[in-house]
Amino acid sequence: MRFLADRSKDKRMTDPIMAINKHIQKAKEEGTLKINATLGMLFDDEGCFLTFPSVKETIDAIPPADKYTYAPVDGGKNYHEAVKSWVFGKERERLEKNFHIGITAAAGGTGAISNTFSNYLDEGEAILAPDIAWVYKRIAAEFGIHTETYPLFDDKNRFHMEALKKKATEIAQKQKKLLLVMNDPCHNPTGYSLRDEEWEELIDHLNKIAEENIPIILLHDIAYLDYDPRGREKSRKAFGRYTAFHENILPIIAFSGSKTFGLYGLRIGAQIALSKKKGEIEAFRHATQVSSRAKWSNAPKIGIALVQELLHDKEKTETFQKELQEAASVLAQRGERFMKKAKEENIPHHPYTGGFFVTVPLDDPEKKAEELKKKGIFVVAKKDLIRIALSAVTPEDIDVLIDELR
Ligand code: PLP
């Protein structure tokens, strides 16, 4: 006899990070933990969890009736306004002139991604994502949706635009629809950000596919947008590019408040869709709200209240922006340190421009991770690489890691 449904019977929680946690706990208890470079959360240079004072003060000051109650399923108008201003920055006006915009609150960026997959593809269809990527494959599989991949980098360690374009065309022709996942800037786990010319080339290609009357959903995962070392204004420029999209392309942004506000467990997020077709945005609103209601009912009000409070007050917003800028610069300095030392020591790595992680390609990453584990150093081994969380290590840890990778 089996209780699980057919579709759930083969599910296995094989997340390497979860598996490592047990060993980290044990090393902590035994006093042998030296470096924990596995955590996708930001810690300061002394190794303490980084909290933004303005975020904490704002949450503390919100009355219980405004933060512990139910939120509207879509998050409500004030939340939408705050999210639009924060995400789009100076591009907001231009985008509002060019597009109808729909927003639905979500349980973190994960919720936004999940809702996009489940509403825009049918069972048996496939998303397109790079071979090195966050857990999109697992999220898609939950809805019987497959994942097709392209190699993220070519043999010269450059972004593999040709492979992406080829695969996009193939899927579009076969499926008569394309759902492309772009995690940019500061791709997890490599830290790569597309160059302006690369975005332009990609848009040209997608437009050509779209001209053949094939709908394209571009899921733009911006989880690390606020840690882009190019700064707030430049990071927002990417959204201005949307105006070059053919009308058969529907960009959907997955906004995550986890990294932006340092509130990982609060599940702050939103799906933002932009279309020249009003009907598409209406359809988006209906479908995503029904999914939200069915999956988590409504996003946590505490996060929604925080975003509204913090970002509708100019002074508070500016204070928060300064704190965020400092945090981003701490992370950027770690990135620079790693890159400089890796270059000096000839340690190969995937191209990194910013973000929480760097990746080192290896023939036997499991073996390396095991060796390091014995010394109390924890990294995540993935297929053909190890992932190092710069977000969680001190500058001194970076020197130790570099020594170990030589
Ligand atoms: N996208 C990427 C690339 C991520 O790394 C994460 C979290 O680590 C998310 C989306 C989702 O974040 P959350 O659900 O915490 O908002």
GROMACS .gro file of C-alpha atoms and ligand atoms in nm:
model
  422
    1MET     CA    1   0.000   0.000   0.000
    2ARG     CA    2   0.121   0.354  -0.075
    3PHE     CA    3  -0.026   0.678   0.058
    4LEU     CA    4   0.162   0.920  -0.166
    5ALA     CA    5   0.007   1.019  -0.497
    6ASP     CA    6   0.175   0.895  -0.814
    7ARG     CA    7   0.311   1.239  -0.893
    8SER     CA    8   0.478   1.260  -0.549
    9LYS     CA    9   0.607   0.912  -0.496
   10ASP     CA   10   0.955   0.974  -0.641
   11LYS     CA   11   1.019   1.309  -0.476
   12ARG     CA   12   1.351   1.322  -0.287
   13MET     CA   13   1.481   1.619  -0.091
   14THR     CA   14   1.837   1.587  -0.218
   15ASP     CA   15   1.938   1.948  -0.178
   16PRO     CA   16   2.318   1.941  -0.119
   17ILE     CA   17   2.289   2.243   0.111
   18MET     CA   18   2.040   2.069   0.339
   19ALA     CA   19   2.267   1.762   0.352
   20ILE     CA   20   2.570   1.971   0.444
   21ASN     CA   21   2.383   2.148   0.724
   22LYS     CA   22   2.392   1.838   0.942
   23HIS     CA   23   2.772   1.825   0.916
   24ILE     CA   24   2.804   2.197   0.984
   25GLN     CA   25   2.593   2.161   1.297
   26LYS     CA   26   2.812   1.874   1.413
   27ALA     CA   27   3.133   2.069   1.346
   28LYS     CA   28   2.988   2.363   1.541
   29GLU     CA   29   2.911   2.144   1.839
   30GLU     CA   30   3.257   1.988   1.829
   31GLY     CA   31   3.425   2.326   1.791
   32THR     CA   32   3.589   2.232   1.459
   33LEU     CA   33   3.394   2.465   1.229
   34LYS     CA   34   3.642   2.696   1.057
   35ILE     CA   35   3.457   2.842   0.758
   36ASN     CA   36   3.095   2.807   0.654
   37ALA     CA   37   3.086   2.923   0.291
   38THR     CA   38   2.748   2.767   0.215
   39LEU     CA   39   2.497   3.027   0.333
   40GLY     CA   40   2.310   3.244   0.083
   41MET     CA   41   2.259   3.518   0.340
   42LEU     CA   42   2.470   3.826   0.405
   43PHE     CA   43   2.701   3.839   0.706
   44ASP     CA   44   2.927   4.130   0.801
   45ASP     CA   45   3.307   4.117   0.803
   46GLU     CA   46   3.303   4.000   1.165
   47GLY     CA   47   3.086   3.703   1.072
   48CYS     CA   48   2.762   3.840   1.226
   49PHE     CA   49   2.429   3.817   1.043
   50LEU     CA   50   2.373   4.152   0.871
   51THR     CA   51   2.055   4.338   0.961
   52PHE     CA   52   1.958   4.676   0.823
   53PRO     CA   53   1.878   4.905   1.121
   54SER     CA   54   1.617   5.104   0.924
   55VAL     CA   55   1.435   4.780   0.831
   56LYS     CA   56   1.430   4.657   1.188
   57GLU     CA   57   1.316   4.994   1.327
   58THR     CA   58   1.039   5.019   1.069
   59ILE     CA   59   0.905   4.672   1.145
   60ASP     CA   60   0.919   4.736   1.520
   61ALA     CA   61   0.719   5.056   1.480
   62ILE     CA   62   0.435   4.906   1.272
   63PRO     CA   63   0.128   4.848   1.493
   64PRO     CA   64   0.020   4.482   1.531
   65ALA     CA   65  -0.308   4.541   1.348
   66ASP     CA   66  -0.110   4.651   1.042
   67LYS     CA   67   0.147   4.372   1.039
   68TYR     CA   68  -0.008   4.057   1.184
   69THR     CA   69  -0.336   4.068   0.991
   70TYR     CA   70  -0.418   3.918   0.649
   71ALA     CA   71  -0.294   4.105   0.342
   72PRO     CA   72  -0.494   4.145   0.019
   73VAL     CA   73  -0.421   3.851  -0.213
   74ASP     CA   74  -0.253   4.078  -0.470
   75GLY     CA   75  -0.070   4.276  -0.198
   76GLY     CA   76  -0.278   4.593  -0.243
   77LYS     CA   77  -0.225   4.920  -0.428
   78ASN     CA   78   0.023   5.074  -0.184
   79TYR     CA   79   0.244   4.766  -0.207
   80HIS     CA   80   0.231   4.782  -0.587
   81GLU     CA   81   0.330   5.148  -0.585
   82ALA     CA   82   0.622   5.087  -0.349
   83VAL     CA   83   0.745   4.784  -0.548
   84LYS     CA   84   0.724   4.970  -0.881
   85SER     CA   85   0.925   5.264  -0.751
   86TRP     CA   86   1.184   5.046  -0.585
   87VAL     CA   87   1.237   4.802  -0.868
   88PHE     CA   88   1.215   5.040  -1.164
   89GLY     CA   89   1.374   5.349  -1.007
   90LYS     CA   90   1.421   5.618  -1.270
   91GLU     CA   91   1.289   5.387  -1.543
   92ARG     CA   92   0.942   5.377  -1.387
   93GLU     CA   93   0.790   5.666  -1.583
   94ARG     CA   94   0.916   5.538  -1.916
   95LEU     CA   95   0.785   5.190  -1.846
   96GLU     CA   96   0.444   5.316  -1.736
   97LYS     CA   97   0.418   5.514  -2.059
   98ASN     CA   98   0.500   5.210  -2.270
   99PHE     CA   99   0.332   4.924  -2.089
  100HIS     CA  100   0.035   4.806  -1.892
  101ILE     CA  101   0.183   4.677  -1.568
  102GLY     CA  102   0.038   4.408  -1.341
  103ILE     CA  103   0.170   4.319  -0.997
  104THR     CA  104   0.083   4.034  -0.763
  105ALA     CA  105   0.246   3.991  -0.424
  106ALA     CA  106   0.417   3.655  -0.379
  107ALA     CA  107   0.571   3.442  -0.108
  108GLY     CA  108   0.926   3.550  -0.191
  109GLY     CA  109   1.091   3.535  -0.529
  110THR     CA  110   1.028   3.160  -0.513
  111GLY     CA  111   0.653   3.221  -0.507
  112ALA     CA  112   0.681   3.457  -0.803
  113ILE     CA  113   0.877   3.199  -1.003
  114SER     CA  114   0.643   2.917  -0.906
  115ASN     CA  115   0.336   3.117  -1.011
  116THR     CA  116   0.498   3.209  -1.341
  117PHE     CA  117   0.577   2.848  -1.430
  118SER     CA  118   0.242   2.710  -1.320
  119ASN     CA  119   0.039   2.971  -1.506
  120TYR     CA  120   0.234   3.009  -1.826
  121LEU     CA  121   0.322   2.650  -1.919
  122ASP     CA  122   0.118   2.332  -1.934
  123GLU     CA  123   0.226   1.996  -1.798
  124GLY     CA  124   0.478   1.833  -2.033
  125GLU     CA  125   0.610   2.166  -2.166
  126ALA     CA  126   0.958   2.294  -2.085
  127ILE     CA  127   1.125   2.607  -1.951
  128LEU     CA  128   1.465   2.712  -2.082
  129ALA     CA  129   1.736   2.780  -1.821
  130PRO     CA  130   2.117   2.759  -1.815
  131ASP     CA  131   2.296   2.438  -1.716
  132ILE     CA  132   2.437   2.617  -1.411
  133ALA     CA  133   2.138   2.760  -1.230
  134TRP     CA  134   1.934   2.802  -0.914
  135VAL     CA  135   1.653   2.551  -0.839
  136TYR     CA  136   1.422   2.640  -1.129
  137LYS     CA  137   1.420   2.277  -1.242
  138ARG     CA  138   1.277   2.162  -0.911
  139ILE     CA  139   1.010   2.434  -0.908
  140ALA     CA  140   0.907   2.350  -1.265
  141ALA     CA  141   0.894   1.977  -1.190
  142GLU     CA  142   0.633   2.043  -0.923
  143PHE     CA  143   0.390   2.120  -1.207
  144GLY     CA  144   0.502   1.843  -1.441
  145ILE     CA  145   0.702   2.100  -1.640
  146HIS     CA  146   1.041   1.997  -1.782
  147THR     CA  147   1.364   2.194  -1.800
  148GLU     CA  148   1.573   2.233  -2.114
  149THR     CA  149   1.920   2.377  -2.067
  150TYR     CA  150   2.199   2.546  -2.260
  151PRO     CA  151   2.564   2.570  -2.149
  152LEU     CA  152   2.600   2.900  -1.965
  153PHE     CA  153   2.964   2.946  -2.070
  154ASP     CA  154   3.155   2.842  -2.381
  155ASP     CA  155   3.498   2.677  -2.388
  156LYS     CA  156   3.661   3.019  -2.350
  157ASN     CA  157   3.460   3.085  -2.033
  158ARG     CA  158   3.242   3.348  -2.205
  159PHE     CA  159   2.863   3.372  -2.185
  160HIS     CA  160   2.739   3.122  -2.443
  161MET     CA  161   2.503   3.342  -2.640
  162GLU     CA  162   2.505   3.115  -2.945
  163ALA     CA  163   2.394   2.813  -2.740
  164LEU     CA  164   2.117   3.014  -2.576
  165LYS     CA  165   1.989   3.147  -2.909
  166LYS     CA  166   1.998   2.805  -3.072
  167LYS     CA  167   1.811   2.636  -2.789
  168ALA     CA  168   1.556   2.920  -2.769
  169THR     CA  169   1.476   2.882  -3.138
  170GLU     CA  170   1.453   2.504  -3.111
  171ILE     CA  171   1.209   2.514  -2.818
  172ALA     CA  172   1.003   2.793  -2.969
  173GLN     CA  173   0.961   2.599  -3.292
  174LYS     CA  174   0.877   2.273  -3.121
  175GLN     CA  175   0.660   2.406  -2.840
  176LYS     CA  176   0.517   2.712  -3.016
  177LYS     CA  177   0.590   2.897  -2.695
  178LEU     CA  178   0.905   2.985  -2.502
  179LEU     CA  179   0.952   3.049  -2.132
  180LEU     CA  180   1.307   3.170  -2.084
  181VAL     CA  181   1.456   3.218  -1.737
  182MET     CA  182   1.715   3.495  -1.708
  183ASN     CA  183   1.871   3.537  -1.365
  184ASP     CA  184   2.045   3.872  -1.407
  185PRO     CA  185   2.231   4.065  -1.273
  186CYS     CA  186   2.464   3.866  -1.045
  187HIS     CA  187   2.354   3.521  -1.156
  188ASN     CA  188   2.331   3.258  -0.883
  189PRO     CA  189   2.567   3.076  -0.845
  190THR     CA  190   2.836   3.223  -1.075
  191GLY     CA  191   2.790   3.597  -1.022
  192TYR     CA  192   2.782   3.664  -1.397
  193SER     CA  193   2.589   3.966  -1.531
  194LEU     CA  194   2.513   4.005  -1.899
  195ARG     CA  195   2.690   4.293  -2.073
  196ASP     CA  196   2.477   4.557  -2.248
  197GLU     CA  197   2.567   4.417  -2.590
  198GLU     CA  198   2.466   4.070  -2.478
  199TRP     CA  199   2.124   4.190  -2.365
  200GLU     CA  200   2.082   4.367  -2.699
  201GLU     CA  201   2.176   4.059  -2.896
  202LEU     CA  202   1.938   3.847  -2.691
  203ILE     CA  203   1.650   4.090  -2.737
  204ASP     CA  204   1.709   4.099  -3.115
  205HIS     CA  205   1.694   3.724  -3.126
  206LEU     CA  206   1.383   3.696  -2.910
  207ASN     CA  207   1.212   3.961  -3.121
  208LYS     CA  208   1.278   3.754  -3.433
  209ILE     CA  209   1.113   3.451  -3.272
  210ALA     CA  210   0.823   3.663  -3.148
  211GLU     CA  211   0.765   3.804  -3.499
  212GLU     CA  212   0.665   3.453  -3.603
  213ASN     CA  213   0.368   3.483  -3.371
  214ILE     CA  214   0.524   3.274  -3.097
  215PRO     CA  215   0.455   3.392  -2.741
  216ILE     CA  216   0.764   3.437  -2.528
  217ILE     CA  217   0.758   3.471  -2.152
  218LEU     CA  218   1.083   3.615  -2.022
  219LEU     CA  219   1.107   3.536  -1.653
  220HIS     CA  220   1.355   3.792  -1.526
  221ASP     CA  221   1.478   3.679  -1.186
  222ILE     CA  222   1.629   3.984  -1.015
  223ALA     CA  223   1.697   3.833  -0.670
  224TYR     CA  224   2.042   4.000  -0.652
  225LEU     CA  225   1.958   4.330  -0.826
  226ASP     CA  226   2.041   4.539  -0.520
  227TYR     CA  227   2.391   4.393  -0.490
  228ASP     CA  228   2.493   4.481  -0.844
  229PRO     CA  229   2.828   4.659  -0.800
  230ARG     CA  230   2.734   4.890  -1.089
  231GLY     CA  231   2.500   5.066  -0.847
  232ARG     CA  232   2.130   5.139  -0.823
  233GLU     CA  233   2.086   5.348  -1.135
  234LYS     CA  234   2.281   5.129  -1.372
  235SER     CA  235   2.119   4.813  -1.241
  236ARG     CA  236   1.775   4.960  -1.321
  237LYS     CA  237   1.876   5.053  -1.677
  238ALA     CA  238   1.809   4.690  -1.776
  239PHE     CA  239   1.437   4.752  -1.741
  240GLY     CA  240   1.451   5.038  -1.991
  241ARG     CA  241   1.551   4.776  -2.248
  242TYR     CA  242   1.207   4.620  -2.222
  243THR     CA  243   1.075   4.895  -2.447
  244ALA     CA  244   1.259   4.727  -2.737
  245PHE     CA  245   1.059   4.404  -2.693
  246HIS     CA  246   0.819   4.284  -2.960
  247GLU     CA  247   0.461   4.285  -2.828
  248ASN     CA  248   0.456   3.903  -2.831
  249ILE     CA  249   0.714   3.904  -2.552
  250LEU     CA  250   0.582   3.916  -2.198
  251PRO     CA  251   0.848   4.003  -1.942
  252ILE     CA  252   0.763   3.887  -1.591
  253ILE     CA  253   0.996   4.005  -1.317
  254ALA     CA  254   1.041   3.791  -1.007
  255PHE     CA  255   1.115   4.038  -0.729
  256SER     CA  256   1.254   3.902  -0.403
  257GLY     CA  257   1.274   4.103  -0.081
  258SER     CA  258   1.494   3.838   0.085
  259LYS     CA  259   1.831   3.979  -0.013
  260THR     CA  260   1.717   4.338  -0.065
  261PHE     CA  261   1.587   4.383   0.290
  262GLY     CA  262   1.792   4.108   0.459
  263LEU     CA  263   1.464   3.940   0.553
  264TYR     CA  264   1.512   3.592   0.417
  265GLY     CA  265   1.249   3.416   0.623
  266LEU     CA  266   0.978   3.677   0.580
  267ARG     CA  267   0.888   3.572   0.225
  268ILE     CA  268   0.861   3.914   0.059
  269GLY     CA  269   0.817   3.906  -0.315
  270ALA     CA  270   0.620   4.006  -0.621
  271GLN     CA  271   0.554   3.910  -0.980
  272ILE     CA  272   0.560   4.210  -1.210
  273ALA     CA  273   0.430   4.166  -1.566
  274LEU     CA  274   0.462   4.426  -1.842
  275SER     CA  275   0.273   4.410  -2.168
  276LYS     CA  276   0.161   4.634  -2.449
  277LYS     CA  277  -0.158   4.429  -2.451
  278LYS     CA  278  -0.402   4.526  -2.175
  279GLY     CA  279  -0.581   4.192  -2.194
  280GLU     CA  280  -0.259   4.003  -2.115
  281ILE     CA  281  -0.216   4.198  -1.794
  282GLU     CA  282  -0.579   4.134  -1.698
  283ALA     CA  283  -0.524   3.762  -1.760
  284PHE     CA  284  -0.202   3.776  -1.557
  285ARG     CA  285  -0.381   3.937  -1.262
  286HIS     CA  286  -0.656   3.678  -1.255
  287ALA     CA  287  -0.432   3.375  -1.297
  288THR     CA  288  -0.164   3.481  -1.049
  289GLN     CA  289  -0.411   3.583  -0.780
  290VAL     CA  290  -0.596   3.253  -0.806
  291SER     CA  291  -0.263   3.067  -0.779
  292SER     CA  292  -0.152   3.274  -0.482
  293ARG     CA  293  -0.482   3.207  -0.308
  294ALA     CA  294  -0.444   2.837  -0.375
  295LYS     CA  295  -0.075   2.811  -0.279
  296TRP     CA  296  -0.023   3.045   0.020
  297SER     CA  297  -0.353   3.234   0.040
  298ASN     CA  298  -0.190   3.573   0.085
  299ALA     CA  299   0.170   3.689   0.122
  300PRO     CA  300   0.281   3.771   0.479
  301LYS     CA  301   0.138   4.109   0.577
  302ILE     CA  302   0.443   4.194   0.785
  303GLY     CA  303   0.658   4.206   0.473
  304ILE     CA  304   0.400   4.399   0.276
  305ALA     CA  305   0.362   4.652   0.559
  306LEU     CA  306   0.741   4.689   0.587
  307VAL     CA  307   0.784   4.758   0.215
  308GLN     CA  308   0.502   5.014   0.216
  309GLU     CA  309   0.621   5.191   0.532
  310LEU     CA  310   0.989   5.196   0.449
  311LEU     CA  311   0.954   5.301   0.088
  312HIS     CA  312   0.675   5.556   0.103
  313ASP     CA  313   0.878   5.778   0.337
  314LYS     CA  314   1.154   5.962   0.148
  315GLU     CA  315   1.380   5.999   0.450
  316LYS     CA  316   1.348   5.635   0.554
  317THR     CA  317   1.407   5.523   0.196
  318GLU     CA  318   1.725   5.727   0.175
  319THR     CA  319   1.854   5.593   0.506
  320PHE     CA  320   1.782   5.238   0.392
  321GLN     CA  321   1.949   5.300   0.057
  322LYS     CA  322   2.264   5.415   0.232
  323GLU     CA  323   2.268   5.107   0.455
  324LEU     CA  324   2.210   4.884   0.155
  325GLN     CA  325   2.487   5.056  -0.038
  326GLU     CA  326   2.730   4.991   0.246
  327ALA     CA  327   2.630   4.625   0.260
  328ALA     CA  328   2.665   4.593  -0.117
  329SER     CA  329   3.009   4.748  -0.102
  330VAL     CA  330   3.123   4.506   0.172
  331LEU     CA  331   3.018   4.223  -0.060
  332ALA     CA  332   3.181   4.386  -0.364
  333GLN     CA  333   3.511   4.414  -0.173
  334ARG     CA  334   3.499   4.043  -0.096
  335GLY     CA  335   3.440   3.976  -0.465
  336GLU     CA  336   3.739   4.192  -0.560
  337ARG     CA  337   3.958   4.021  -0.303
  338PHE     CA  338   3.862   3.676  -0.427
  339MET     CA  339   3.916   3.770  -0.792
  340LYS     CA  340   4.252   3.933  -0.727
  341LYS     CA  341   4.386   3.641  -0.525
  342ALA     CA  342   4.242   3.384  -0.763
  343LYS     CA  343   4.425   3.559  -1.047
  344GLU     CA  344   4.752   3.568  -0.852
  345GLU     CA  345   4.724   3.200  -0.771
  346ASN     CA  346   4.591   3.095  -1.112
  347ILE     CA  347   4.270   2.952  -0.972
  348PRO     CA  348   4.009   2.913  -1.244
  349HIS     CA  349   3.660   3.047  -1.179
  350HIS     CA  350   3.354   3.135  -1.380
  351PRO     CA  351   3.325   3.501  -1.477
  352TYR     CA  352   3.201   3.696  -1.175
  353THR     CA  353   3.080   4.055  -1.173
  354GLY     CA  354   2.899   4.061  -0.839
  355GLY     CA  355   2.658   3.885  -0.608
  356PHE     CA  356   2.650   3.635  -0.325
  357PHE     CA  357   2.844   3.345  -0.480
  358VAL     CA  358   3.146   3.252  -0.687
  359THR     CA  359   3.201   2.919  -0.857
  360VAL     CA  360   3.520   2.727  -0.917
  361PRO     CA  361   3.504   2.460  -1.188
  362LEU     CA  362   3.659   2.128  -1.083
  363ASP     CA  363   3.676   1.774  -1.219
  364ASP     CA  364   3.583   1.622  -0.887
  365PRO     CA  365   3.401   1.882  -0.676
  366GLU     CA  366   3.270   1.621  -0.430
  367LYS     CA  367   3.623   1.510  -0.350
  368LYS     CA  368   3.738   1.869  -0.292
  369ALA     CA  369   3.436   1.950  -0.073
  370GLU     CA  370   3.502   1.634   0.129
  371GLU     CA  371   3.869   1.726   0.176
  372LEU     CA  372   3.773   2.075   0.293
  373LYS     CA  373   3.505   1.937   0.522
  374LYS     CA  374   3.770   1.741   0.710
  375LYS     CA  375   3.942   2.074   0.781
  376GLY     CA  376   3.621   2.236   0.906
  377ILE     CA  377   3.565   2.430   0.582
  378PHE     CA  378   3.227   2.394   0.414
  379VAL     CA  379   3.146   2.473   0.051
  380VAL     CA  380   2.870   2.339  -0.174
  381ALA     CA  381   2.969   2.081  -0.434
  382LYS     CA  382   2.758   2.088  -0.750
  383LYS     CA  383   2.798   1.929  -1.089
  384ASP     CA  384   3.151   2.016  -1.213
  385LEU     CA  385   3.200   2.303  -0.965
  386ILE     CA  386   3.210   2.416  -0.608
  387ARG     CA  387   3.007   2.714  -0.492
  388ILE     CA  388   3.152   2.955  -0.240
  389ALA     CA  389   2.919   3.198  -0.064
  390LEU     CA  390   3.110   3.525  -0.049
  391SER     CA  391   2.806   3.659   0.136
  392ALA     CA  392   2.884   3.445   0.438
  393VAL     CA  393   3.263   3.463   0.475
  394THR     CA  394   3.507   3.718   0.617
  395PRO     CA  395   3.794   3.867   0.412
  396GLU     CA  396   4.037   3.644   0.606
  397ASP     CA  397   3.828   3.337   0.517
  398ILE     CA  398   3.873   3.426   0.151
  399ASP     CA  399   4.251   3.405   0.188
  400VAL     CA  400   4.218   3.064   0.353
  401LEU     CA  401   3.984   2.942   0.079
  402ILE     CA  402   4.222   3.059  -0.190
  403ASP     CA  403   4.508   2.875  -0.019
  404GLU     CA  404   4.300   2.560  -0.009
  405LEU     CA  405   4.211   2.585  -0.378
  406ARG     CA  406   4.567   2.624  -0.502
  407PLP     N1  407   1.624   3.347  -0.738
  407PLP     C1  408   1.751   3.323  -0.702
  407PLP     C2  409   1.854   3.320  -0.808
  407PLP     C3  410   1.783   3.298  -0.569
  407PLP     O1  411   1.910   3.274  -0.536
  407PLP     C4  412   1.680   3.300  -0.472
  407PLP     C5  413   1.711   3.271  -0.333
  407PLP     O2  414   1.815   3.228  -0.294
  407PLP     C6  415   1.549   3.328  -0.516
  407PLP     C7  416   1.525   3.350  -0.650
  407PLP     C8  417   1.431   3.326  -0.426
  407PLP     O3  418   1.443   3.394  -0.312
  407PLP     P1  419   1.324   3.409  -0.207
  407PLP     O4  420   1.222   3.308  -0.235
  407PLP     O5  421   1.391   3.392  -0.077
  407PLP     O6  422   1.271   3.547  -0.230
   0.00000   0.00000   0.00000
